[in-house]
Short mmCIF file of N, CA and C in Angstrom, two decimals:
data_model
loop_
_atom_site.label_atom_id
_atom_site.label_comp_id
_atom_site.label_asym_id
_atom_site.label_seq_id
_atom_site.Cartn_x
_atom_site.Cartn_y
_atom_site.Cartn_z
N MET A 1 -84.10 2.38 22.44
CA MET A 1 -84.14 1.91 23.81
C MET A 1 -83.59 3.01 24.71
N THR A 2 -84.46 3.47 25.62
CA THR A 2 -84.04 4.54 26.51
C THR A 2 -84.46 4.26 27.94
N GLY A 3 -83.79 4.92 28.83
CA GLY A 3 -84.11 4.94 30.25
C GLY A 3 -84.05 6.40 30.69
N THR A 4 -84.18 6.63 31.96
CA THR A 4 -84.20 8.00 32.46
C THR A 4 -83.27 8.14 33.66
N ILE A 5 -82.49 9.20 33.66
CA ILE A 5 -81.71 9.57 34.83
C ILE A 5 -82.47 10.69 35.51
N VAL A 6 -82.83 10.48 36.78
CA VAL A 6 -83.57 11.46 37.56
C VAL A 6 -82.58 12.10 38.52
N VAL A 7 -82.37 13.41 38.38
CA VAL A 7 -81.42 14.14 39.22
C VAL A 7 -82.20 14.97 40.23
N ARG A 8 -81.96 14.69 41.51
CA ARG A 8 -82.58 15.46 42.59
C ARG A 8 -81.47 16.30 43.21
N ALA A 9 -81.61 17.61 43.09
CA ALA A 9 -80.64 18.54 43.69
C ALA A 9 -81.20 19.00 45.02
N GLU A 10 -80.57 18.60 46.11
CA GLU A 10 -81.08 18.93 47.43
C GLU A 10 -80.90 20.40 47.74
N GLN A 11 -81.84 20.93 48.50
CA GLN A 11 -81.82 22.33 48.91
C GLN A 11 -80.61 22.59 49.79
N PRO A 12 -79.90 23.71 49.60
CA PRO A 12 -78.75 23.99 50.46
C PRO A 12 -79.21 24.32 51.88
N GLY A 13 -78.36 24.00 52.85
CA GLY A 13 -78.70 24.29 54.24
C GLY A 13 -78.73 25.78 54.53
N LEU A 14 -77.74 26.50 54.05
CA LEU A 14 -77.67 27.95 54.23
C LEU A 14 -77.47 28.59 52.87
N GLY A 15 -77.89 29.80 52.74
CA GLY A 15 -77.67 30.51 51.49
C GLY A 15 -78.78 30.28 50.48
N ARG A 16 -78.60 30.88 49.33
CA ARG A 16 -79.60 30.78 48.27
C ARG A 16 -79.41 29.51 47.46
N ALA A 17 -80.51 29.02 46.92
CA ALA A 17 -80.45 27.87 46.04
C ALA A 17 -79.87 28.30 44.70
N GLY A 18 -79.09 27.43 44.11
CA GLY A 18 -78.48 27.72 42.82
C GLY A 18 -79.00 26.78 41.75
N THR A 19 -78.36 26.82 40.62
CA THR A 19 -78.71 25.97 39.49
C THR A 19 -77.49 25.18 39.08
N PHE A 20 -77.66 23.88 38.85
CA PHE A 20 -76.59 23.01 38.39
C PHE A 20 -76.82 22.67 36.93
N SER A 21 -75.75 22.62 36.15
CA SER A 21 -75.80 22.03 34.82
C SER A 21 -75.52 20.55 34.98
N VAL A 22 -76.31 19.70 34.33
CA VAL A 22 -76.15 18.25 34.44
C VAL A 22 -75.38 17.77 33.21
N VAL A 23 -74.28 17.04 33.46
CA VAL A 23 -73.42 16.56 32.39
C VAL A 23 -73.45 15.03 32.42
N VAL A 24 -73.91 14.42 31.32
CA VAL A 24 -73.91 12.97 31.18
C VAL A 24 -72.86 12.64 30.13
N GLY A 25 -71.86 11.86 30.51
CA GLY A 25 -70.72 11.62 29.62
C GLY A 25 -69.94 12.92 29.51
N GLU A 26 -69.84 13.44 28.32
CA GLU A 26 -69.19 14.74 28.11
C GLU A 26 -70.16 15.78 27.57
N GLU A 27 -71.46 15.47 27.61
CA GLU A 27 -72.47 16.34 27.03
C GLU A 27 -73.37 16.93 28.12
N THR A 28 -73.57 18.25 28.08
CA THR A 28 -74.50 18.90 29.00
C THR A 28 -75.91 18.61 28.51
N VAL A 29 -76.72 17.97 29.36
CA VAL A 29 -78.06 17.57 28.94
C VAL A 29 -79.15 18.48 29.48
N GLY A 30 -78.84 19.34 30.42
CA GLY A 30 -79.84 20.25 30.96
C GLY A 30 -79.42 20.84 32.29
N ARG A 31 -80.41 21.44 32.96
CA ARG A 31 -80.16 22.09 34.24
C ARG A 31 -81.15 21.59 35.28
N VAL A 32 -80.75 21.71 36.55
CA VAL A 32 -81.63 21.39 37.67
C VAL A 32 -81.39 22.42 38.76
N ASP A 33 -82.50 22.99 39.27
CA ASP A 33 -82.42 23.94 40.37
C ASP A 33 -82.35 23.19 41.69
N GLN A 34 -81.60 23.73 42.65
CA GLN A 34 -81.54 23.09 43.96
C GLN A 34 -82.92 23.13 44.59
N GLY A 35 -83.29 22.01 45.19
CA GLY A 35 -84.61 21.87 45.78
C GLY A 35 -85.62 21.27 44.83
N THR A 36 -85.19 20.94 43.60
CA THR A 36 -86.11 20.37 42.61
C THR A 36 -85.54 19.07 42.05
N THR A 37 -86.33 18.42 41.21
CA THR A 37 -85.93 17.19 40.54
C THR A 37 -86.10 17.38 39.04
N ALA A 38 -85.16 16.86 38.26
CA ALA A 38 -85.25 16.94 36.80
C ALA A 38 -85.00 15.55 36.21
N ARG A 39 -85.65 15.27 35.09
CA ARG A 39 -85.55 13.97 34.42
C ARG A 39 -84.86 14.15 33.07
N PHE A 40 -83.92 13.24 32.77
CA PHE A 40 -83.19 13.31 31.52
C PHE A 40 -83.19 11.95 30.85
N PRO A 41 -83.82 11.81 29.66
CA PRO A 41 -83.80 10.53 28.95
C PRO A 41 -82.40 10.26 28.39
N VAL A 42 -81.94 9.03 28.54
CA VAL A 42 -80.62 8.63 28.04
C VAL A 42 -80.73 7.25 27.40
N ALA A 43 -79.76 6.89 26.60
CA ALA A 43 -79.71 5.57 25.99
C ALA A 43 -79.40 4.52 27.07
N VAL A 44 -79.84 3.31 26.81
CA VAL A 44 -79.56 2.20 27.73
C VAL A 44 -78.06 1.96 27.78
N GLY A 45 -77.53 1.69 28.97
CA GLY A 45 -76.11 1.41 29.12
C GLY A 45 -75.52 2.09 30.34
N THR A 46 -74.22 2.10 30.39
CA THR A 46 -73.49 2.71 31.50
C THR A 46 -73.17 4.16 31.16
N HIS A 47 -73.45 5.04 32.10
CA HIS A 47 -73.20 6.47 31.88
C HIS A 47 -72.49 7.05 33.10
N THR A 48 -71.68 8.08 32.85
CA THR A 48 -71.10 8.86 33.95
C THR A 48 -71.88 10.16 34.03
N ILE A 49 -72.12 10.62 35.25
CA ILE A 49 -72.89 11.84 35.45
C ILE A 49 -72.20 12.70 36.49
N ARG A 50 -72.25 14.00 36.26
CA ARG A 50 -71.74 14.97 37.22
C ARG A 50 -72.53 16.25 37.05
N VAL A 51 -72.40 17.16 38.00
CA VAL A 51 -73.06 18.45 37.90
C VAL A 51 -72.00 19.54 37.99
N VAL A 52 -72.31 20.68 37.37
CA VAL A 52 -71.39 21.81 37.34
C VAL A 52 -72.16 23.03 37.84
N GLY A 53 -71.57 23.77 38.76
CA GLY A 53 -72.20 24.98 39.30
C GLY A 53 -72.00 26.15 38.37
N LYS A 54 -72.68 27.26 38.68
CA LYS A 54 -72.56 28.48 37.87
C LYS A 54 -71.14 29.02 37.87
N ASP A 55 -70.41 28.77 38.97
CA ASP A 55 -69.04 29.26 39.08
C ASP A 55 -68.03 28.28 38.46
N ARG A 56 -68.54 27.31 37.72
CA ARG A 56 -67.74 26.29 37.02
C ARG A 56 -67.09 25.27 37.95
N SER A 57 -67.45 25.27 39.22
CA SER A 57 -66.94 24.22 40.11
C SER A 57 -67.70 22.94 39.81
N ARG A 58 -66.98 21.82 39.85
CA ARG A 58 -67.53 20.54 39.43
C ARG A 58 -67.75 19.61 40.62
N SER A 59 -68.69 18.70 40.44
CA SER A 59 -68.88 17.67 41.44
C SER A 59 -68.01 16.48 41.07
N ASN A 60 -68.06 15.47 41.92
CA ASN A 60 -67.42 14.21 41.58
C ASN A 60 -68.23 13.57 40.44
N THR A 61 -67.73 12.48 39.90
CA THR A 61 -68.42 11.76 38.82
C THR A 61 -68.99 10.47 39.38
N ALA A 62 -70.26 10.21 39.08
CA ALA A 62 -70.90 8.96 39.50
C ALA A 62 -71.21 8.14 38.24
N THR A 63 -71.04 6.84 38.34
CA THR A 63 -71.34 5.95 37.22
C THR A 63 -72.64 5.24 37.52
N VAL A 64 -73.56 5.26 36.54
CA VAL A 64 -74.86 4.62 36.70
C VAL A 64 -75.11 3.66 35.54
N GLU A 65 -75.87 2.62 35.82
CA GLU A 65 -76.27 1.65 34.81
C GLU A 65 -77.76 1.85 34.56
N VAL A 66 -78.12 2.19 33.32
CA VAL A 66 -79.51 2.46 32.97
C VAL A 66 -80.03 1.31 32.12
N ALA A 67 -81.16 0.73 32.55
CA ALA A 67 -81.81 -0.35 31.81
C ALA A 67 -83.02 0.21 31.04
N GLU A 68 -83.57 -0.57 30.16
CA GLU A 68 -84.72 -0.17 29.35
C GLU A 68 -85.89 0.21 30.24
N GLY A 69 -86.41 1.43 30.08
CA GLY A 69 -87.56 1.89 30.83
C GLY A 69 -87.32 2.15 32.30
N GLN A 70 -86.08 2.10 32.75
CA GLN A 70 -85.75 2.26 34.17
C GLN A 70 -85.44 3.72 34.48
N ASP A 71 -85.85 4.15 35.69
CA ASP A 71 -85.47 5.44 36.22
C ASP A 71 -84.36 5.24 37.22
N VAL A 72 -83.24 5.94 37.05
CA VAL A 72 -82.11 5.84 37.98
C VAL A 72 -82.02 7.17 38.71
N LEU A 73 -82.07 7.10 40.04
CA LEU A 73 -82.03 8.31 40.87
C LEU A 73 -80.59 8.68 41.20
N VAL A 74 -80.26 9.95 40.97
CA VAL A 74 -78.96 10.51 41.31
C VAL A 74 -79.23 11.76 42.14
N THR A 75 -78.55 11.89 43.28
CA THR A 75 -78.75 13.02 44.17
C THR A 75 -77.52 13.91 44.16
N ALA A 76 -77.74 15.21 43.96
CA ALA A 76 -76.67 16.21 44.04
C ALA A 76 -76.85 16.97 45.34
N GLN A 77 -75.79 17.04 46.14
CA GLN A 77 -75.90 17.64 47.46
C GLN A 77 -74.65 18.47 47.75
N GLY A 78 -74.84 19.63 48.35
CA GLY A 78 -73.73 20.47 48.75
C GLY A 78 -72.99 19.87 49.93
N THR A 79 -71.69 20.13 50.02
CA THR A 79 -70.89 19.59 51.12
C THR A 79 -70.84 20.53 52.31
N GLY A 80 -71.21 21.78 52.11
CA GLY A 80 -71.15 22.74 53.20
C GLY A 80 -69.81 23.44 53.34
N LEU A 81 -68.87 23.12 52.47
CA LEU A 81 -67.53 23.74 52.58
C LEU A 81 -67.46 25.14 51.99
N LYS A 82 -68.54 25.60 51.36
CA LYS A 82 -68.51 26.94 50.79
C LYS A 82 -68.30 27.99 51.88
N ALA A 83 -68.72 27.69 53.09
CA ALA A 83 -68.52 28.62 54.20
C ALA A 83 -67.04 28.77 54.57
N ALA A 84 -66.19 27.87 54.07
CA ALA A 84 -64.75 27.96 54.37
C ALA A 84 -64.13 29.22 53.80
N VAL A 85 -64.78 29.82 52.80
CA VAL A 85 -64.27 31.07 52.23
C VAL A 85 -64.35 32.19 53.26
N LEU A 86 -65.26 32.06 54.22
CA LEU A 86 -65.42 33.10 55.24
C LEU A 86 -64.36 33.04 56.33
N LEU A 87 -63.69 31.91 56.48
CA LEU A 87 -62.71 31.77 57.56
C LEU A 87 -61.59 32.81 57.50
N PRO A 88 -61.00 33.08 56.33
CA PRO A 88 -59.96 34.12 56.32
C PRO A 88 -60.49 35.50 56.72
N LEU A 89 -61.78 35.75 56.45
CA LEU A 89 -62.35 37.05 56.84
C LEU A 89 -62.42 37.18 58.35
N LEU A 90 -62.66 36.07 59.04
CA LEU A 90 -62.70 36.11 60.50
C LEU A 90 -61.33 36.43 61.09
N ALA A 91 -60.29 36.00 60.41
CA ALA A 91 -58.93 36.27 60.89
C ALA A 91 -58.42 37.63 60.42
N GLY A 92 -59.22 38.30 59.60
CA GLY A 92 -58.80 39.56 58.99
C GLY A 92 -58.49 40.67 59.96
N VAL A 93 -59.00 40.60 61.17
CA VAL A 93 -58.73 41.66 62.13
C VAL A 93 -57.33 41.57 62.71
N SER A 94 -56.72 40.39 62.63
CA SER A 94 -55.40 40.24 63.25
C SER A 94 -54.27 40.00 62.25
N VAL A 95 -54.58 39.87 60.98
CA VAL A 95 -53.54 39.67 59.96
C VAL A 95 -53.69 40.73 58.88
N PRO A 96 -52.62 41.02 58.15
CA PRO A 96 -52.69 42.01 57.08
C PRO A 96 -53.70 41.59 56.00
N PRO A 97 -54.40 42.56 55.41
CA PRO A 97 -55.42 42.27 54.41
C PRO A 97 -54.91 41.46 53.20
N ILE A 98 -53.66 41.62 52.84
CA ILE A 98 -53.14 40.88 51.68
C ILE A 98 -53.18 39.38 51.92
N TYR A 99 -52.95 38.97 53.18
CA TYR A 99 -53.02 37.54 53.51
C TYR A 99 -54.45 37.02 53.43
N VAL A 100 -55.40 37.86 53.81
CA VAL A 100 -56.81 37.47 53.73
C VAL A 100 -57.21 37.28 52.27
N VAL A 101 -56.84 38.23 51.43
CA VAL A 101 -57.16 38.14 50.00
C VAL A 101 -56.47 36.93 49.38
N ALA A 102 -55.23 36.71 49.72
CA ALA A 102 -54.50 35.56 49.17
C ALA A 102 -55.12 34.25 49.64
N SER A 103 -55.56 34.18 50.89
CA SER A 103 -56.19 32.97 51.40
C SER A 103 -57.50 32.68 50.69
N ILE A 104 -58.31 33.71 50.47
CA ILE A 104 -59.58 33.52 49.77
C ILE A 104 -59.33 33.07 48.34
N ALA A 105 -58.33 33.65 47.68
CA ALA A 105 -58.00 33.23 46.31
C ALA A 105 -57.51 31.79 46.28
N LEU A 106 -56.71 31.40 47.25
CA LEU A 106 -56.21 30.02 47.33
C LEU A 106 -57.34 29.03 47.56
N ILE A 107 -58.26 29.35 48.48
CA ILE A 107 -59.40 28.47 48.74
C ILE A 107 -60.28 28.36 47.50
N GLY A 108 -60.53 29.49 46.83
CA GLY A 108 -61.32 29.47 45.60
C GLY A 108 -60.68 28.62 44.52
N ALA A 109 -59.36 28.74 44.35
CA ALA A 109 -58.65 27.93 43.36
C ALA A 109 -58.72 26.45 43.71
N LEU A 110 -58.63 26.13 44.99
CA LEU A 110 -58.73 24.74 45.43
C LEU A 110 -60.11 24.17 45.13
N PHE A 111 -61.18 24.94 45.41
CA PHE A 111 -62.54 24.49 45.11
C PHE A 111 -62.73 24.27 43.61
N TYR A 112 -62.12 25.12 42.80
CA TYR A 112 -62.25 24.99 41.35
C TYR A 112 -61.46 23.79 40.83
N ALA A 113 -60.29 23.54 41.39
CA ALA A 113 -59.40 22.52 40.86
C ALA A 113 -59.78 21.09 41.28
N VAL A 114 -60.39 20.92 42.44
CA VAL A 114 -60.68 19.58 42.96
C VAL A 114 -62.18 19.31 42.85
N PRO A 115 -62.60 18.44 41.93
CA PRO A 115 -64.02 18.13 41.80
C PRO A 115 -64.55 17.47 43.07
N GLY A 116 -65.76 17.85 43.46
CA GLY A 116 -66.42 17.21 44.58
C GLY A 116 -66.22 17.88 45.92
N LEU A 117 -65.48 18.98 45.98
CA LEU A 117 -65.29 19.65 47.27
C LEU A 117 -66.50 20.49 47.67
N LEU A 118 -67.13 21.16 46.71
CA LEU A 118 -68.29 21.99 47.03
C LEU A 118 -69.60 21.22 47.02
N PHE A 119 -69.75 20.30 46.10
CA PHE A 119 -70.96 19.48 46.05
C PHE A 119 -70.63 18.15 45.42
N ARG A 120 -71.46 17.14 45.77
CA ARG A 120 -71.22 15.76 45.35
C ARG A 120 -72.48 15.18 44.73
N VAL A 121 -72.29 14.22 43.86
CA VAL A 121 -73.41 13.44 43.34
C VAL A 121 -73.23 12.00 43.79
N ARG A 122 -74.36 11.35 44.05
CA ARG A 122 -74.31 9.93 44.41
C ARG A 122 -75.53 9.27 43.78
N ALA A 123 -75.29 8.08 43.27
CA ALA A 123 -76.37 7.31 42.66
C ALA A 123 -77.06 6.51 43.75
N ALA A 124 -78.36 6.29 43.57
CA ALA A 124 -79.12 5.49 44.53
C ALA A 124 -78.60 4.07 44.51
N VAL A 125 -78.55 3.46 45.69
CA VAL A 125 -78.06 2.10 45.83
C VAL A 125 -79.24 1.17 46.04
N GLY A 126 -79.20 0.00 45.44
CA GLY A 126 -80.25 -0.99 45.64
C GLY A 126 -81.48 -0.66 44.82
N ASP A 127 -82.66 -0.87 45.42
CA ASP A 127 -83.90 -0.68 44.69
C ASP A 127 -84.55 0.66 44.99
N ALA A 128 -83.77 1.65 45.41
CA ALA A 128 -84.33 2.96 45.68
C ALA A 128 -84.86 3.56 44.40
N ALA A 129 -86.11 3.95 44.40
CA ALA A 129 -86.74 4.51 43.22
C ALA A 129 -86.91 6.01 43.40
N PRO A 130 -86.98 6.75 42.29
CA PRO A 130 -87.22 8.19 42.40
C PRO A 130 -88.56 8.45 43.08
N PRO A 131 -88.73 9.59 43.72
CA PRO A 131 -89.95 9.86 44.46
C PRO A 131 -91.22 9.76 43.62
N ALA A 132 -91.18 10.16 42.35
CA ALA A 132 -92.38 10.15 41.52
C ALA A 132 -92.81 8.73 41.15
N THR A 133 -91.89 7.77 41.14
CA THR A 133 -92.21 6.42 40.71
C THR A 133 -92.31 5.45 41.86
N ARG A 134 -92.07 5.91 43.07
CA ARG A 134 -92.11 5.04 44.23
C ARG A 134 -93.56 4.66 44.52
N GLY A 135 -93.78 3.43 44.92
CA GLY A 135 -95.11 2.94 45.21
C GLY A 135 -95.65 3.50 46.51
N PRO A 136 -96.80 2.95 46.97
CA PRO A 136 -97.36 3.46 48.23
C PRO A 136 -96.39 3.24 49.38
N HIS A 137 -96.34 4.21 50.27
CA HIS A 137 -95.38 4.12 51.38
C HIS A 137 -95.91 3.21 52.47
N THR A 138 -94.97 2.69 53.21
CA THR A 138 -95.30 1.78 54.31
C THR A 138 -95.33 2.56 55.61
N PRO A 139 -95.93 2.02 56.65
CA PRO A 139 -95.93 2.72 57.94
C PRO A 139 -94.52 2.98 58.46
N GLU A 140 -93.56 2.11 58.12
CA GLU A 140 -92.18 2.33 58.57
C GLU A 140 -91.60 3.58 57.94
N GLU A 141 -91.90 3.80 56.63
CA GLU A 141 -91.40 5.00 55.97
C GLU A 141 -92.01 6.24 56.58
N GLU A 142 -93.29 6.15 56.91
CA GLU A 142 -93.96 7.29 57.50
C GLU A 142 -93.34 7.62 58.85
N HIS A 143 -93.01 6.59 59.63
CA HIS A 143 -92.42 6.80 60.94
C HIS A 143 -90.99 7.31 60.83
N SER A 144 -90.25 6.84 59.81
CA SER A 144 -88.85 7.22 59.71
C SER A 144 -88.67 8.70 59.44
N GLY A 145 -89.65 9.35 58.85
CA GLY A 145 -89.53 10.76 58.58
C GLY A 145 -89.64 11.62 59.83
N THR A 146 -90.26 11.09 60.88
CA THR A 146 -90.43 11.88 62.09
C THR A 146 -89.51 11.45 63.22
N SER A 147 -88.81 10.34 63.05
CA SER A 147 -87.93 9.88 64.11
C SER A 147 -86.57 10.57 64.00
N LEU A 148 -85.75 10.36 65.00
CA LEU A 148 -84.42 10.94 65.00
C LEU A 148 -83.57 10.28 63.94
N TRP A 149 -82.64 11.03 63.35
CA TRP A 149 -81.90 10.52 62.20
C TRP A 149 -81.10 9.28 62.53
N TRP A 150 -80.56 9.17 63.73
CA TRP A 150 -79.76 8.00 64.05
C TRP A 150 -80.63 6.77 64.30
N GLU A 151 -81.92 6.96 64.54
CA GLU A 151 -82.81 5.82 64.71
C GLU A 151 -83.23 5.24 63.37
N THR A 152 -83.15 6.01 62.29
CA THR A 152 -83.54 5.51 60.98
C THR A 152 -82.40 4.79 60.29
N ASP A 153 -81.18 4.96 60.73
CA ASP A 153 -80.04 4.27 60.16
C ASP A 153 -79.85 2.95 60.90
N PRO A 154 -79.97 1.79 60.20
CA PRO A 154 -79.87 0.51 60.89
C PRO A 154 -78.58 0.31 61.67
N ALA A 155 -77.45 0.76 61.12
CA ALA A 155 -76.17 0.57 61.81
C ALA A 155 -76.13 1.36 63.11
N LEU A 156 -76.59 2.61 63.07
CA LEU A 156 -76.59 3.42 64.28
C LEU A 156 -77.67 2.97 65.25
N ALA A 157 -78.82 2.51 64.71
CA ALA A 157 -79.87 2.01 65.59
C ALA A 157 -79.38 0.81 66.38
N LYS A 158 -78.61 -0.06 65.73
CA LYS A 158 -78.05 -1.22 66.43
C LYS A 158 -77.05 -0.76 67.48
N ARG A 159 -76.25 0.22 67.13
CA ARG A 159 -75.24 0.70 68.06
C ARG A 159 -75.86 1.31 69.31
N PHE A 160 -76.95 2.08 69.10
CA PHE A 160 -77.60 2.73 70.22
C PHE A 160 -78.80 1.93 70.74
N ARG A 161 -78.87 0.66 70.36
CA ARG A 161 -79.89 -0.27 70.81
C ARG A 161 -81.31 0.23 70.56
N LYS A 162 -81.52 0.74 69.35
CA LYS A 162 -82.86 1.14 68.95
C LYS A 162 -83.23 0.30 67.74
N ASP A 163 -84.47 -0.11 67.64
CA ASP A 163 -84.95 -0.86 66.50
C ASP A 163 -85.35 0.14 65.43
N ALA A 164 -84.75 0.05 64.24
CA ALA A 164 -84.98 1.03 63.18
C ALA A 164 -86.42 0.95 62.66
N THR A 165 -87.10 -0.16 62.85
CA THR A 165 -88.45 -0.28 62.29
C THR A 165 -89.52 0.12 63.29
N SER A 166 -89.16 0.44 64.51
CA SER A 166 -90.20 0.82 65.49
C SER A 166 -90.33 2.31 65.60
#
């Protein structure tokens, strides 16, 4: 009895796309490139999943429940904090270089020590299906891709008095 964990690694906003190692439980099951989707067959049951970057920085851990023949979507996304390494360089003109080097080393150690600071994984909530298994799209889905992001979120649409389905 098996199911599938589908890992979608979103394309980074800035910089080059990297490769994540996918870890289910304590076992590395494969790799996924940013901007692509990879499928990993697993046994039925509850699993923990995380991704690890080439620099050994880890994501947070997400717990997923896999049923027989079910595809569970997990998204890996960068947090954008990698640019924080550049901040000490901006201050480098007014402080001694040793402080800049020490700050970069401290930020790097912090990113390595705390899982989930550089990138995060999240499991799909509700009946969200992976893109390959999703049925025909509705006109609302087609419209939501071209509308403003706050209009597609029901909570924000209500706040700004916009109907999310129009």
